[in-house]
Short mmCIF file of C-alpha atoms and ligand atoms in Angstrom, two decimals:
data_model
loop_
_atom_site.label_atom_id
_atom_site.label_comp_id
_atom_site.label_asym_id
_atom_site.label_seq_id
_atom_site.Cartn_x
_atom_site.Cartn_y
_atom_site.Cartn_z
CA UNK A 1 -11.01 9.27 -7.54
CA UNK A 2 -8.27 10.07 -5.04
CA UNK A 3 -7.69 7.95 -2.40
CA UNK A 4 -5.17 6.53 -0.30
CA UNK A 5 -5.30 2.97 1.73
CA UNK A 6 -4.01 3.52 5.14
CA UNK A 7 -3.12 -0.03 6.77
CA UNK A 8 0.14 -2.17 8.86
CA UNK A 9 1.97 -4.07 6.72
CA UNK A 10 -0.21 -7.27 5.44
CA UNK A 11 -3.11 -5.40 5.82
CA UNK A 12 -4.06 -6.33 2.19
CA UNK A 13 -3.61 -2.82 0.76
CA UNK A 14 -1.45 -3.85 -2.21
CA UNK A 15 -3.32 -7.09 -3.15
CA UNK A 16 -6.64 -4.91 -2.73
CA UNK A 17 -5.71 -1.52 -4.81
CA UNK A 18 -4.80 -4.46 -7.87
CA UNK A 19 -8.72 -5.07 -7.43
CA UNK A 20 -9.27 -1.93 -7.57
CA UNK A 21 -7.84 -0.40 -9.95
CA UNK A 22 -9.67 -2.39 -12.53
CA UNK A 23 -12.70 -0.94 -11.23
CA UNK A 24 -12.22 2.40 -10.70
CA UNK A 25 -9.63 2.89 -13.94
CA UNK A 26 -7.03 4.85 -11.78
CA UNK A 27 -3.31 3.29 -11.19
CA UNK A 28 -1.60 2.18 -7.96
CA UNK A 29 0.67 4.61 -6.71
CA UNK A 30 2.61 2.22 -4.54
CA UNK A 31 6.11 3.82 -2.97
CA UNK A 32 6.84 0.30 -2.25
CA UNK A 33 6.92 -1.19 -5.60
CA UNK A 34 8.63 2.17 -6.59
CA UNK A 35 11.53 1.77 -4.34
CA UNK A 36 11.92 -1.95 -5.24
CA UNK A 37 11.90 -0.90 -8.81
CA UNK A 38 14.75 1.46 -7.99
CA UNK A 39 16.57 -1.35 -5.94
CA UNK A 40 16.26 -3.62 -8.94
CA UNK A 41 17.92 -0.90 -11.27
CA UNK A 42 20.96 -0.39 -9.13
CA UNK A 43 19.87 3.66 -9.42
CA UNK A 44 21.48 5.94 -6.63
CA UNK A 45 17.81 6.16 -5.07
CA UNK A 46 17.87 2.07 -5.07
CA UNK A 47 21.41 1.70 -3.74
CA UNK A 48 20.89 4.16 -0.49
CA UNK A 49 16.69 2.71 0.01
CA UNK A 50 17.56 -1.40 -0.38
CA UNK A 51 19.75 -0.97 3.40
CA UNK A 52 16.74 0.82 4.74
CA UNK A 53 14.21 -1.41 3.73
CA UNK A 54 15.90 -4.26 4.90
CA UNK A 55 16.11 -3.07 8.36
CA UNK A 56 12.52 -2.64 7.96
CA UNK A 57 12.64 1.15 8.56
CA UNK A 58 11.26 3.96 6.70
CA UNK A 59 13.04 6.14 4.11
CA UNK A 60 13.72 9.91 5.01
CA UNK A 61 10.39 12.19 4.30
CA UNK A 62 12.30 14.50 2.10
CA UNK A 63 13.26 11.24 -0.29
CA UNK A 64 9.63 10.30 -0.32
CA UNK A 65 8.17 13.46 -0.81
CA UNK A 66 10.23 13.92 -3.78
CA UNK A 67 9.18 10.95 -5.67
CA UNK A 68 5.79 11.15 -5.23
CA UNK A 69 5.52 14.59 -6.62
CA UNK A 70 7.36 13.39 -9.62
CA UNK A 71 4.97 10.34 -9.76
CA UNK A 72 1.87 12.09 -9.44
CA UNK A 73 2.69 14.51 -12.04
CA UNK A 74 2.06 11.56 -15.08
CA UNK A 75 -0.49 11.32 -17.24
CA UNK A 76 -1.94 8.21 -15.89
CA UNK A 77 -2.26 9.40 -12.59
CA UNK A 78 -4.26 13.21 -13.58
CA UNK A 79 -7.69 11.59 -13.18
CA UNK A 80 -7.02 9.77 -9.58
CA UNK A 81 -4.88 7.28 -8.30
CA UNK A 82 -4.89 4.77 -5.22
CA UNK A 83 -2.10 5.63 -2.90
CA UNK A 84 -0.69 2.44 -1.22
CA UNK A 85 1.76 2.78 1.35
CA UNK A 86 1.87 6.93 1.22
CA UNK A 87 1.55 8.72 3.36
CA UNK A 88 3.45 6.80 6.19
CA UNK A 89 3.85 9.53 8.73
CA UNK A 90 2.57 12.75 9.52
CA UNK A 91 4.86 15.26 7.68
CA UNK A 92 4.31 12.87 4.67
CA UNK A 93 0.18 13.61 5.22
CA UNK A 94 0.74 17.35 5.43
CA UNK A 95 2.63 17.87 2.50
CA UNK A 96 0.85 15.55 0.26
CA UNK A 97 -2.68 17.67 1.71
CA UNK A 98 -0.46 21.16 0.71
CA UNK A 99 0.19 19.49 -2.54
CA UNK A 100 -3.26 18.37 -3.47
CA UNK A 101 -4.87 21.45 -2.45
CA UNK A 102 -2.72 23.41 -4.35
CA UNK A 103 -3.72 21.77 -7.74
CA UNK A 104 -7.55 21.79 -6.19
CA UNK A 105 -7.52 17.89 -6.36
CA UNK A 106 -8.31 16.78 -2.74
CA UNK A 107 -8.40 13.05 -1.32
CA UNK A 108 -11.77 11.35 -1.55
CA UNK A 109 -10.88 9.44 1.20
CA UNK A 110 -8.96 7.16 3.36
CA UNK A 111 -9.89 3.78 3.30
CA UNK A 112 -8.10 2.00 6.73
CA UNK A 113 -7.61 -1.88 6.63
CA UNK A 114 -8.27 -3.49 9.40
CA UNK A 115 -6.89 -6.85 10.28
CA UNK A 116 -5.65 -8.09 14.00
CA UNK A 117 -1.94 -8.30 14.60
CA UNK A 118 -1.40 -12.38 14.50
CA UNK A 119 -3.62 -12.54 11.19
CA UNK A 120 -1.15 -9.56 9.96
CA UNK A 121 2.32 -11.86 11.04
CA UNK A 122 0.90 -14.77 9.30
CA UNK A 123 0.26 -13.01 6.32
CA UNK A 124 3.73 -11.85 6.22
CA UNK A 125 6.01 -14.35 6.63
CA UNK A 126 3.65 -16.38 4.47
CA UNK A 127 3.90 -14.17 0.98
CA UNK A 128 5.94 -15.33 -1.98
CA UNK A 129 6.19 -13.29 -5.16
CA UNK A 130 6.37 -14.84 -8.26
CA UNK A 131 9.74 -13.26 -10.10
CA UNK A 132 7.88 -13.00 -13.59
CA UNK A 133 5.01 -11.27 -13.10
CA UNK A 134 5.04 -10.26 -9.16
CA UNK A 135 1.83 -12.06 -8.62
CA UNK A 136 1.44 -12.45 -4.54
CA UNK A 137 0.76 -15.87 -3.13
CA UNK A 138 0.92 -16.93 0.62
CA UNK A 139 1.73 -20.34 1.22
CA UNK A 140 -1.20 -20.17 4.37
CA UNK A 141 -4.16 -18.59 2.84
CA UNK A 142 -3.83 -18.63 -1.22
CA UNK A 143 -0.65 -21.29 -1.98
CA UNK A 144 0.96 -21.48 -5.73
CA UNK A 145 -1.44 -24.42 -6.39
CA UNK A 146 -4.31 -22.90 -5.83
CA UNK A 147 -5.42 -21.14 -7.94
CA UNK A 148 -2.79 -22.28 -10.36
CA UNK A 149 0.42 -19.90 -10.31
CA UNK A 150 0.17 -17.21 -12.61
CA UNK A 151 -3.00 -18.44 -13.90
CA UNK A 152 -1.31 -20.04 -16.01
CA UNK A 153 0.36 -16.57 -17.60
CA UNK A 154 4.08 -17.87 -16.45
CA UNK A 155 5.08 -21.32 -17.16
CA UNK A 156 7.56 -22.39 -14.59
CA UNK A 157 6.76 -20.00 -11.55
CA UNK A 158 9.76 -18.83 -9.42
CA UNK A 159 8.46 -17.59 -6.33
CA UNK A 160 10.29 -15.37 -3.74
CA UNK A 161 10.18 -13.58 -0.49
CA UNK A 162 10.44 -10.19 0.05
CA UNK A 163 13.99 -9.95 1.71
CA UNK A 164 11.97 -7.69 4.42
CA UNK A 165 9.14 -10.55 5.09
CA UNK A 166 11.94 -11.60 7.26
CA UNK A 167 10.38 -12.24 10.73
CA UNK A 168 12.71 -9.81 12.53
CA UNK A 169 12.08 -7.50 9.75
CA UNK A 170 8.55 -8.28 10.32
CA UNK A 171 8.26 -7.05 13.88
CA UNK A 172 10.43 -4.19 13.20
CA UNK A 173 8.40 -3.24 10.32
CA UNK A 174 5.01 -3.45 13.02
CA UNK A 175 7.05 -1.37 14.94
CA UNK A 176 7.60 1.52 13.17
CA UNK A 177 4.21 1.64 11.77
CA UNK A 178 2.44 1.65 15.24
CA UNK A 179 4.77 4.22 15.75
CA UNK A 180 5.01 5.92 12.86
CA UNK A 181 1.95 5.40 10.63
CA UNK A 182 -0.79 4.52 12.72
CA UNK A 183 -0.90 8.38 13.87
CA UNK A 184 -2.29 9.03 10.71
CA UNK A 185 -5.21 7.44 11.81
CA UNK A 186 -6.44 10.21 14.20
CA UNK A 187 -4.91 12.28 11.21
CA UNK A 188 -7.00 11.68 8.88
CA UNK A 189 -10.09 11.09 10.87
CA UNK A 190 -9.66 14.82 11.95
CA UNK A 191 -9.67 15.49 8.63
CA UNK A 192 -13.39 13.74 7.99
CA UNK A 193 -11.83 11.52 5.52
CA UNK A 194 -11.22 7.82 7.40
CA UNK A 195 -13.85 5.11 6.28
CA UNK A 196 -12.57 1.70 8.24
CA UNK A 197 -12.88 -1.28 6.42
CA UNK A 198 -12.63 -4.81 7.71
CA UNK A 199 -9.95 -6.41 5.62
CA UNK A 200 -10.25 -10.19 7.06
CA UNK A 201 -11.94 -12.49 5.20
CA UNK A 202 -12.30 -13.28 1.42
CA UNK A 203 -10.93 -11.16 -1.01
CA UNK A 204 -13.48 -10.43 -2.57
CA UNK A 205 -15.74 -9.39 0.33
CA UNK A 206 -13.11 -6.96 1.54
CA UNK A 207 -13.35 -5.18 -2.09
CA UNK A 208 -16.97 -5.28 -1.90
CA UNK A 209 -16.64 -3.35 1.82
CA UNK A 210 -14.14 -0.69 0.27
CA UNK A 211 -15.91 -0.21 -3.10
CA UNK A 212 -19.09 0.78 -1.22
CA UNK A 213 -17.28 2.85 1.65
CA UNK A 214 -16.17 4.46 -1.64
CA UNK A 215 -19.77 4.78 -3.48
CA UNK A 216 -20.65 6.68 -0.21
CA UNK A 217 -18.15 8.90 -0.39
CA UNK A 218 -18.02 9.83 -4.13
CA UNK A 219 -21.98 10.28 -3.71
CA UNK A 220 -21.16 13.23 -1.02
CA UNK A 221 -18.90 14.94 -3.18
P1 AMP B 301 5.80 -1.51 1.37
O1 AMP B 301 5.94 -2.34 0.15
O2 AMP B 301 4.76 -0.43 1.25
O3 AMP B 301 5.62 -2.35 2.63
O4 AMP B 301 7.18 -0.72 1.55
C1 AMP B 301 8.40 -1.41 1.71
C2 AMP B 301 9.43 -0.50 2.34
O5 AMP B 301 9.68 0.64 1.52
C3 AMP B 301 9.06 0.08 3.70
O6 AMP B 301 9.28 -0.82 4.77
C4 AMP B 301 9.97 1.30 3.76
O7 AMP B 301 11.31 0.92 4.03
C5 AMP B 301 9.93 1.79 2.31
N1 AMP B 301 8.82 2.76 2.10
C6 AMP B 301 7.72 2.58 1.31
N2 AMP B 301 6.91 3.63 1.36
C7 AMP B 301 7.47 4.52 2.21
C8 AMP B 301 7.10 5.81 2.70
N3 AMP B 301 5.95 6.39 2.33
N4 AMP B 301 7.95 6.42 3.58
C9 AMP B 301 9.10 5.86 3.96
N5 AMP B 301 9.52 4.64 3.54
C10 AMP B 301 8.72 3.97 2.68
#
């Protein structure tokens, strides 16, 4: 299953492709997480994207492009993968479609998460990361305490925030997607691959609404 989740920031596409995953056996492919494991190295790639991301813009296309190809090409990811925050604009959508279609492996589909703008801010400046095993809280909707941190899997929790949950980041980083991203929208709609999903409400519910948008689609195929 191929599939990418299309979404603003706090849209719940990272929390919901861990759910995911676990059901489908595919891994996240999350450029995110990638470039924050680059920043975390010190590597060339992590020294010119930590900047960037801390203005809350978006890394050039070329950069992007580059190490998705590289990631897609591993084992784990021949039999599908979720896509979580790639594509991010246009160019990025074309030349992931050229590459797909060249190895005859086209998306499934596009899931799109839904959630209004205020519930998306408060979700944002709300998350903490635990630094041991880069659980995601939010002190609003699912604080440390409840459920317990970690589930009990790290001992003395250190939580964080991501330097660009930042509430001018924050705006910025609405910015650019309305901008930016949410053209892929119409995109990918064009394309007959959007399904929108409303992601408000419990977790769980929202995986229940993408897993069967998904059943539908993997039935058509
Ligand atoms: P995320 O964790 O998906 O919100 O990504 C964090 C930051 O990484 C973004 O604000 C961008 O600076 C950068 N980034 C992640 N994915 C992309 C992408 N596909 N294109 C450009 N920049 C990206």
């Amino acid at each position: 299953m191929r599939i990418v989740l299309l979404g603003a920031p706090g849209s719940g596409k990272g929390t919901q492709a861990q759910r995911l995953i676990e059901a489908y056996g595919v891994p996240q492919v999350s450029t995110g997480d990638l470039l924050r494991a680059a920043v975390a190295a010190g590597s060339p790639l992590g020294l010119k994207a930590k900047a960037i991301m801390d203005a809350g813009k978006l890394l050039d296309d070329e950069t992007m492009l580059s190490i998705i190809r590289e990631r897609l090409e591993k084992p784990d990811a021949q039999n599908g993968f979720i896509l979580d925050g790639f594509p991010r604009t246009l160019r990025q959508a074309d030349e992931l479609g050229v590459l797909l279609n060249a190895i005859g492996q086209p998306l499934d589909a596009v899931l799109l998460m839904e959630v209004d703008q205020q519930a998306l801010f408060q979700r944002l400046t709300g998350r903490r990361t635990c630094k041991t095993c880069d659980r995601v809280f939010n002190v609003y909707t699912s604080p440390p305490s409840s459920p317990p941190p970690c589930q009990g899997r790290c001992a003395t929790p250190e939580l964080f925030q991501r330097p660009d949950d930042a509430e001018a980041t924050i705006k910025k980083r609405l910015d650019v997607y309305a901008e930016q991203t949410a053209p892929l929208i119409d995109y990918y709609a064009n394309h007959g691959l959007l399904e929108r999903i409303v992601a408000e409400g419990e977790l769980s519910v929202v995986t229940e609404r993408m897993r069967s948008a998904l059943e539908k689609r993997l039935k058509q195929r």
